[in-house]
Short mmCIF file of C-alpha atoms in Angstrom, two decimals:
data_model
loop_
_atom_site.label_atom_id
_atom_site.label_comp_id
_atom_site.label_asym_id
_atom_site.label_seq_id
_atom_site.Cartn_x
_atom_site.Cartn_y
_atom_site.Cartn_z
CA UNK U 21 175.91 210.00 142.15
CA UNK U 22 175.14 207.83 139.13
CA UNK U 23 175.60 210.77 136.78
CA UNK U 24 179.07 211.61 138.18
CA UNK U 25 180.14 207.98 138.03
CA UNK U 26 179.07 207.74 134.42
CA UNK U 27 180.92 210.95 133.63
CA UNK U 28 184.15 209.71 135.27
CA UNK U 29 183.93 206.44 133.34
CA UNK U 30 183.74 208.37 130.08
CA UNK U 31 180.27 207.12 129.20
CA UNK U 32 179.75 209.50 126.25
CA UNK U 33 178.08 209.50 122.89
CA UNK U 34 180.22 210.47 119.93
CA UNK U 35 178.87 214.00 120.22
CA UNK U 36 180.77 214.29 123.52
CA UNK U 37 177.61 214.30 125.72
CA UNK U 38 177.01 211.75 128.43
CA UNK U 39 174.33 209.18 127.60
CA UNK U 40 171.42 209.31 130.08
CA UNK U 41 168.54 206.90 130.38
CA UNK U 42 164.96 208.17 130.18
CA UNK U 43 164.61 207.51 133.91
CA UNK U 44 167.69 209.61 134.70
CA UNK U 45 166.47 212.44 132.47
CA UNK U 46 163.08 212.35 134.17
CA UNK U 47 164.67 212.45 137.63
CA UNK U 48 166.93 215.36 136.65
CA UNK U 49 163.88 217.31 135.46
CA UNK U 50 161.97 216.58 138.68
CA UNK U 51 164.96 217.69 140.77
CA UNK U 52 165.19 220.94 138.83
CA UNK U 53 161.57 221.93 139.55
CA UNK U 54 161.34 224.27 142.57
CA UNK U 55 164.82 223.14 143.64
CA UNK U 56 165.41 226.00 146.09
CA UNK U 57 162.33 225.23 148.20
CA UNK U 58 163.02 221.50 148.03
CA UNK U 59 166.49 222.07 149.47
CA UNK U 60 164.98 224.24 152.22
CA UNK U 61 162.58 221.41 153.05
CA UNK U 62 165.41 218.88 153.27
CA UNK U 63 167.37 221.21 155.55
CA UNK U 64 164.32 221.65 157.81
CA UNK U 65 163.71 217.88 157.99
CA UNK U 66 167.36 217.31 158.95
CA UNK U 67 167.29 220.08 161.54
CA UNK U 68 164.01 219.04 163.23
CA UNK U 69 164.30 215.26 162.79
CA UNK U 70 160.71 215.19 161.60
CA UNK U 71 159.73 212.17 159.47
CA UNK U 72 157.79 212.60 156.23
CA UNK U 73 156.52 209.54 154.36
CA UNK U 74 155.36 209.50 150.73
CA UNK U 75 152.27 207.28 150.25
CA UNK U 76 150.18 207.11 147.06
CA UNK U 77 150.41 210.71 145.90
CA UNK U 78 150.53 212.29 149.33
CA UNK U 79 153.30 213.10 151.79
CA UNK U 80 152.39 212.43 155.37
CA UNK U 81 153.59 213.39 158.84
CA UNK U 82 152.33 211.54 161.91
CA UNK U 83 149.19 209.45 162.00
CA UNK U 84 150.17 208.85 164.78
CA UNK U 85 152.98 211.28 165.68
CA UNK U 86 156.01 210.11 167.69
CA UNK U 87 155.16 209.25 171.31
CA UNK U 88 151.43 209.00 170.72
CA UNK U 89 149.58 206.58 173.02
CA UNK U 90 145.94 205.63 172.63
CA UNK U 91 143.30 205.74 169.92
CA UNK U 92 143.17 208.12 166.97
CA UNK U 93 141.30 211.42 167.48
CA UNK U 94 137.53 211.43 167.04
CA UNK U 95 135.74 212.39 163.83
CA UNK U 96 135.59 216.16 163.30
CA UNK U 97 139.18 216.82 164.34
CA UNK U 98 140.50 217.22 160.78
CA UNK U 99 140.58 220.41 158.69
CA UNK U 100 140.90 220.89 154.95
CA UNK U 101 143.48 223.40 153.67
CA UNK U 102 142.99 224.79 150.17
CA UNK U 103 144.52 227.35 147.80
CA UNK U 104 148.07 226.50 148.91
CA UNK U 105 150.75 227.89 146.53
CA UNK U 106 152.19 224.85 144.76
CA UNK U 107 155.81 225.66 145.58
CA UNK U 108 155.28 225.63 149.38
CA UNK U 109 156.13 222.57 151.49
CA UNK U 110 155.82 221.21 155.01
CA UNK U 111 158.67 223.35 156.38
CA UNK U 112 156.27 226.31 156.09
CA UNK U 113 152.93 224.56 156.61
CA UNK U 114 153.49 222.27 159.59
CA UNK U 115 154.95 224.96 161.91
CA UNK U 116 152.06 227.27 160.95
CA UNK U 117 149.37 224.71 161.78
CA UNK U 118 151.20 223.53 164.90
CA UNK U 119 151.08 227.10 166.20
CA UNK U 120 147.34 226.74 166.99
CA UNK U 121 147.24 223.15 168.31
CA UNK U 122 148.92 219.76 168.49
CA UNK U 123 148.93 217.91 165.18
CA UNK U 124 148.08 214.22 165.07
CA UNK U 125 148.61 214.02 161.29
CA UNK U 126 149.42 216.28 158.34
CA UNK U 127 148.92 215.17 154.72
CA UNK U 128 150.10 217.23 151.73
CA UNK U 129 148.87 216.11 148.31
CA UNK U 130 151.73 215.93 145.78
CA UNK U 131 152.20 215.90 141.99
CA UNK U 132 154.67 213.71 140.11
CA UNK U 133 157.01 216.68 139.64
CA UNK U 134 157.31 217.27 143.38
CA UNK U 135 155.06 220.33 143.52
CA UNK U 136 152.09 220.17 145.87
CA UNK U 137 148.58 219.89 144.40
CA UNK U 138 147.28 222.97 146.20
CA UNK U 139 145.58 221.30 149.16
CA UNK U 140 146.32 219.40 152.35
CA UNK U 141 144.67 217.96 155.47
CA UNK U 142 145.65 218.66 159.09
CA UNK U 143 144.26 216.45 161.85
CA UNK U 144 144.42 217.69 165.42
CA UNK U 145 144.17 215.79 168.69
CA UNK U 146 140.71 217.27 169.41
CA UNK U 147 137.76 218.94 167.71
CA UNK U 148 138.34 222.10 169.74
CA UNK U 149 141.81 222.54 168.28
CA UNK U 150 140.46 221.94 164.76
CA UNK U 151 137.89 224.69 165.28
CA UNK U 152 140.64 226.96 166.61
CA UNK U 153 142.68 226.32 163.44
CA UNK U 154 139.72 227.27 161.24
CA UNK U 155 139.06 230.47 163.18
CA UNK U 156 142.73 231.49 163.28
CA UNK U 157 144.05 230.43 159.85
CA UNK U 158 141.19 230.65 157.37
CA UNK U 159 142.16 233.52 155.05
CA UNK U 160 145.75 233.60 156.34
CA UNK U 161 148.15 235.22 153.81
CA UNK U 162 150.81 232.55 153.53
CA UNK U 163 152.71 234.37 150.79
CA UNK U 164 152.20 237.85 149.41
CA UNK U 165 148.77 237.98 147.79
CA UNK U 166 148.01 234.27 148.49
CA UNK U 167 145.46 233.54 151.22
CA UNK U 168 144.75 229.92 152.16
CA UNK U 169 141.33 228.44 152.88
CA UNK U 170 140.90 226.42 156.08
CA UNK U 171 137.59 224.66 156.77
CA UNK U 172 136.16 221.51 158.30
CA UNK U 173 137.10 218.30 156.49
CA UNK U 174 134.19 216.08 155.46
CA UNK U 175 136.20 212.92 156.30
CA UNK U 176 134.33 210.71 153.83
CA UNK U 177 133.49 207.30 155.25
CA UNK U 178 130.68 205.99 153.01
CA UNK U 179 131.09 203.91 149.85
CA UNK U 180 128.53 203.26 147.11
CA UNK U 181 128.71 199.71 145.71
CA UNK U 182 126.59 199.59 142.56
CA UNK U 183 125.70 196.47 140.56
CA UNK U 184 125.01 193.90 143.28
CA UNK U 185 122.57 191.04 142.53
CA UNK U 186 118.95 191.79 143.39
CA UNK U 187 118.79 188.90 145.87
CA UNK U 188 121.47 190.35 148.18
CA UNK U 189 120.47 191.39 151.69
CA UNK U 190 122.40 193.34 154.34
CA UNK U 191 123.57 190.28 156.27
CA UNK U 192 124.89 188.54 153.15
CA UNK U 193 126.83 191.62 152.11
CA UNK U 194 128.23 192.27 155.59
CA UNK U 195 129.49 188.70 155.85
CA UNK U 196 131.28 189.05 152.50
CA UNK U 197 132.74 192.51 153.26
CA UNK U 198 133.99 191.40 156.68
CA UNK U 199 136.14 188.84 154.85
CA UNK U 200 138.03 191.45 152.83
CA UNK U 201 137.63 194.78 154.69
CA UNK U 202 137.36 195.97 158.29
CA UNK U 203 135.40 198.62 160.12
CA UNK U 204 131.94 198.21 158.53
CA UNK U 205 129.48 200.05 160.78
CA UNK U 206 126.26 200.00 158.71
CA UNK U 207 124.84 198.91 155.34
CA UNK U 208 121.72 200.04 153.49
CA UNK U 209 120.45 198.63 150.19
CA UNK U 210 118.67 200.57 147.45
CA UNK U 211 117.47 199.83 143.89
CA UNK U 212 120.33 200.71 141.54
CA UNK U 213 119.63 203.99 139.71
CA UNK U 214 121.81 202.89 136.77
CA UNK U 215 121.54 199.08 136.54
CA UNK U 216 118.15 197.48 136.08
CA UNK U 217 117.15 194.70 138.54
CA UNK U 218 120.34 195.23 140.57
CA UNK U 219 121.14 196.78 143.91
CA UNK U 220 123.27 199.69 145.13
CA UNK U 221 124.66 199.33 148.65
CA UNK U 222 125.69 202.26 150.82
CA UNK U 223 128.39 200.99 153.19
CA UNK U 224 129.45 203.19 156.09
CA UNK U 225 132.82 202.56 157.76
CA UNK U 226 133.90 203.68 161.21
CA UNK U 227 136.65 205.97 159.85
CA UNK U 228 137.86 207.60 156.67
CA UNK U 229 140.97 205.46 156.73
CA UNK U 230 138.96 202.23 156.96
CA UNK U 231 136.74 203.39 154.08
CA UNK U 232 139.73 204.40 151.95
CA UNK U 233 141.43 201.03 152.51
CA UNK U 234 138.19 199.22 151.67
CA UNK U 235 137.76 201.26 148.48
CA UNK U 236 141.31 200.44 147.41
CA UNK U 237 140.77 196.71 148.11
CA UNK U 238 137.45 196.54 146.28
CA UNK U 239 138.62 198.59 143.29
CA UNK U 240 141.65 196.38 142.71
CA UNK U 241 139.29 193.68 141.45
CA UNK U 242 136.06 192.99 143.27
CA UNK U 243 136.61 189.95 145.48
CA UNK U 244 132.91 190.03 146.38
CA UNK U 245 131.60 188.42 143.21
CA UNK U 246 134.27 187.74 140.59
CA UNK U 247 133.02 188.43 137.07
CA UNK U 248 130.40 190.91 138.26
CA UNK U 249 130.97 194.48 136.96
CA UNK U 250 130.72 196.07 140.42
CA UNK U 251 131.27 199.85 140.62
CA UNK U 252 132.83 201.24 143.81
CA UNK U 253 132.83 204.99 144.51
CA UNK U 254 132.64 207.44 147.36
CA UNK U 255 129.00 208.22 148.14
CA UNK U 256 128.38 211.70 146.73
CA UNK U 257 125.74 214.19 147.82
CA UNK U 258 123.80 214.03 144.55
CA UNK U 259 123.71 210.22 144.70
CA UNK U 260 122.50 210.33 148.32
CA UNK U 261 119.65 212.66 147.30
CA UNK U 262 118.79 210.47 144.30
CA UNK U 263 118.59 207.38 146.51
CA UNK U 264 116.33 209.17 149.00
CA UNK U 265 113.98 210.20 146.19
CA UNK U 266 113.92 206.64 144.82
CA UNK U 267 113.23 205.18 148.28
CA UNK U 268 110.31 207.59 148.84
CA UNK U 269 108.85 206.66 145.44
CA UNK U 270 109.22 202.96 146.25
CA UNK U 271 107.45 203.44 149.60
CA UNK U 272 104.54 205.06 147.75
CA UNK U 273 104.37 202.12 145.35
CA UNK U 274 104.46 199.66 148.25
CA UNK U 275 101.29 201.28 149.66
CA UNK U 276 99.42 200.86 146.36
CA UNK U 277 97.03 197.88 146.00
CA UNK U 278 98.63 194.94 144.20
CA UNK U 279 97.11 191.75 142.79
CA UNK U 280 96.73 189.00 145.40
CA UNK U 281 99.00 186.09 144.52
CA UNK U 282 97.24 182.90 145.62
CA UNK U 283 97.75 183.40 149.36
CA UNK U 284 94.13 182.44 150.12
CA UNK U 285 93.87 179.15 148.25
CA UNK U 286 93.01 176.40 150.81
CA UNK U 287 92.62 173.93 147.93
CA UNK U 288 96.35 174.10 147.15
CA UNK U 289 99.18 172.43 149.12
CA UNK U 290 101.15 174.78 151.38
CA UNK U 291 104.40 173.74 149.65
CA UNK U 292 103.03 175.02 146.33
CA UNK U 293 102.04 178.36 147.84
CA UNK U 294 105.57 178.83 149.21
CA UNK U 295 107.26 177.92 145.92
CA UNK U 296 108.08 180.69 143.45
CA UNK U 297 108.00 178.16 140.61
CA UNK U 298 104.61 176.87 141.80
CA UNK U 299 103.22 180.41 141.98
CA UNK U 300 104.52 181.19 138.49
CA UNK U 301 103.01 178.00 137.09
CA UNK U 302 99.59 178.82 138.63
CA UNK U 303 99.75 182.40 137.36
CA UNK U 304 100.53 181.25 133.82
CA UNK U 305 97.79 178.60 134.02
CA UNK U 306 95.09 181.07 135.09
CA UNK U 307 96.21 183.63 132.49
CA UNK U 308 96.29 180.85 129.86
CA UNK U 309 99.91 181.61 128.96
CA UNK U 310 101.13 178.02 128.98
CA UNK U 311 103.59 176.27 131.28
CA UNK U 312 106.99 178.05 131.67
CA UNK U 313 110.04 176.19 130.33
CA UNK U 314 113.29 176.80 132.27
CA UNK U 315 116.80 176.58 130.79
CA UNK U 316 119.58 176.97 133.39
CA UNK U 317 123.36 176.94 132.89
CA UNK U 318 125.50 176.92 136.06
CA UNK U 319 128.99 178.43 136.28
CA UNK U 320 131.75 177.83 138.84
CA UNK U 321 131.41 178.53 142.57
CA UNK U 322 133.24 181.63 143.89
CA UNK U 323 135.47 181.61 146.97
CA UNK U 324 132.52 182.99 148.96
CA UNK U 325 130.14 180.16 148.03
CA UNK U 326 128.21 182.10 145.37
CA UNK U 327 127.19 180.49 142.07
CA UNK U 328 126.65 182.56 138.94
CA UNK U 329 124.22 181.15 136.41
CA UNK U 330 122.57 182.01 133.10
CA UNK U 331 118.87 181.48 132.60
CA UNK U 332 116.22 181.60 129.90
CA UNK U 333 112.54 181.07 130.61
CA UNK U 334 110.08 180.70 127.74
CA UNK U 335 106.37 181.15 128.47
CA UNK U 336 104.61 179.82 125.34
CA UNK U 337 102.18 182.70 124.65
CA UNK U 338 104.18 185.48 126.31
CA UNK U 339 105.73 187.86 123.70
CA UNK U 340 109.39 187.53 124.72
CA UNK U 341 111.47 185.08 126.78
CA UNK U 342 113.02 186.11 130.11
CA UNK U 343 116.79 185.71 130.14
CA UNK U 344 119.88 187.01 131.91
CA UNK U 345 122.41 186.22 134.63
CA UNK U 346 121.80 185.81 138.37
CA UNK U 347 123.57 184.72 141.55
CA UNK U 348 122.69 182.38 144.38
CA UNK U 349 124.29 180.75 147.42
CA UNK U 350 124.60 177.04 146.79
CA UNK U 351 128.09 175.78 147.60
CA UNK U 352 126.82 172.87 149.75
CA UNK U 353 123.88 171.81 147.58
CA UNK U 354 123.73 168.72 145.40
CA UNK U 355 123.66 169.32 141.64
CA UNK U 356 119.89 168.72 141.29
CA UNK U 357 119.29 171.01 144.29
CA UNK U 358 121.37 173.75 142.65
CA UNK U 359 119.19 173.63 139.54
CA UNK U 360 116.01 173.70 141.64
CA UNK U 361 117.31 176.61 143.70
CA UNK U 362 118.20 178.51 140.50
CA UNK U 363 114.67 177.89 139.18
CA UNK U 364 113.20 179.39 142.37
CA UNK U 365 115.43 182.49 142.11
CA UNK U 366 114.50 183.02 138.45
CA UNK U 367 110.78 182.43 139.06
CA UNK U 368 110.82 185.07 141.76
CA UNK U 369 112.49 187.53 139.35
CA UNK U 370 109.79 186.86 136.74
CA UNK U 371 106.96 187.26 139.26
CA UNK U 372 108.46 190.58 140.29
CA UNK U 373 108.81 191.67 136.65
CA UNK U 374 105.15 190.80 136.05
CA UNK U 375 104.09 193.00 138.96
CA UNK U 376 103.18 190.27 141.45
CA UNK U 377 104.56 190.18 145.00
CA UNK U 378 104.86 186.59 146.26
CA UNK U 379 104.03 185.89 149.89
CA UNK U 380 107.55 184.72 150.80
CA UNK U 381 111.09 186.08 150.81
CA UNK U 382 114.13 184.77 148.99
CA UNK U 383 115.56 183.95 152.40
CA UNK U 384 112.69 181.46 152.95
CA UNK U 385 113.41 179.75 149.64
CA UNK U 386 117.12 179.70 150.39
CA UNK U 387 116.61 178.21 153.84
CA UNK U 388 114.21 175.54 152.59
CA UNK U 389 116.45 174.45 149.73
CA UNK U 390 119.53 174.40 151.95
CA UNK U 391 117.99 171.82 154.26
#
């Protein structure tokens, strides 16, 4: 041991005590915490040959276990174990949970000191065995006066990505996510409840593991849109309910009568009717607001072909200018086409802010400008 070697070499301070680094002192303190049960765990691991792996604050057995052939068990085969005494380890827990079924994986959440955090997850090879574990072990007295809780694990697999540009659609987002994550099974977009004019995406993955890996990747620095303050969290129940309420309110608004935006004007060229800038110009002309003046500043293209830009639009007799940042796809466009595309994106934002719904989608504008 390093400590013994230092002692034999006479590595002392003048007080006669051996000099220890902060790291050595920290390790000695960790080793001293619950040392008796830690030694029992080591003896059990050596005796059984079982392999435990420490990964990001949890100690794991299996996933898959030795000799496993085939796919991972289906959703619903994992149980949550709570109210575990913090000084108990796998040498007591794994045999207990193996007594009611075959374990595919066992994960014990750990603290820095080596104590457990009071909860764990056990995944069985089938849902039936998971149900059996709940029925048999929920309320089991694992030590005198300490009864554990065993219930179905929620196996979270949905992420909430808040702060996406308002012109994102499901296909755009899926193409980007497929570049950096795997296992996306569905995407739904909602108006952000916290960020005006932006979008919150609910992304469902085909497993908890795939969702957890995606969350880790996205949180390490959003590779979706560099520079965008994207928030990535597990989708919580209260957020799900809030999004449902917002969607219902939006559906009600969509059924309300809205001003007709020049869709029945045979005297105007079709190209003008399909142009957001053209529609905005006509609106301002008929409302006697003056012709809008656009100021656009383009930034660099991201690795996914997105361009971030700043805009300011002044309408002469409108009280305040419209300004902010937006995104667009434009990697393969010429410079003048990029500016025109940005103008269309901004005009559509302004029309929406003024309460008018243009008779085209951003996809139409994108497709036409990409030709």
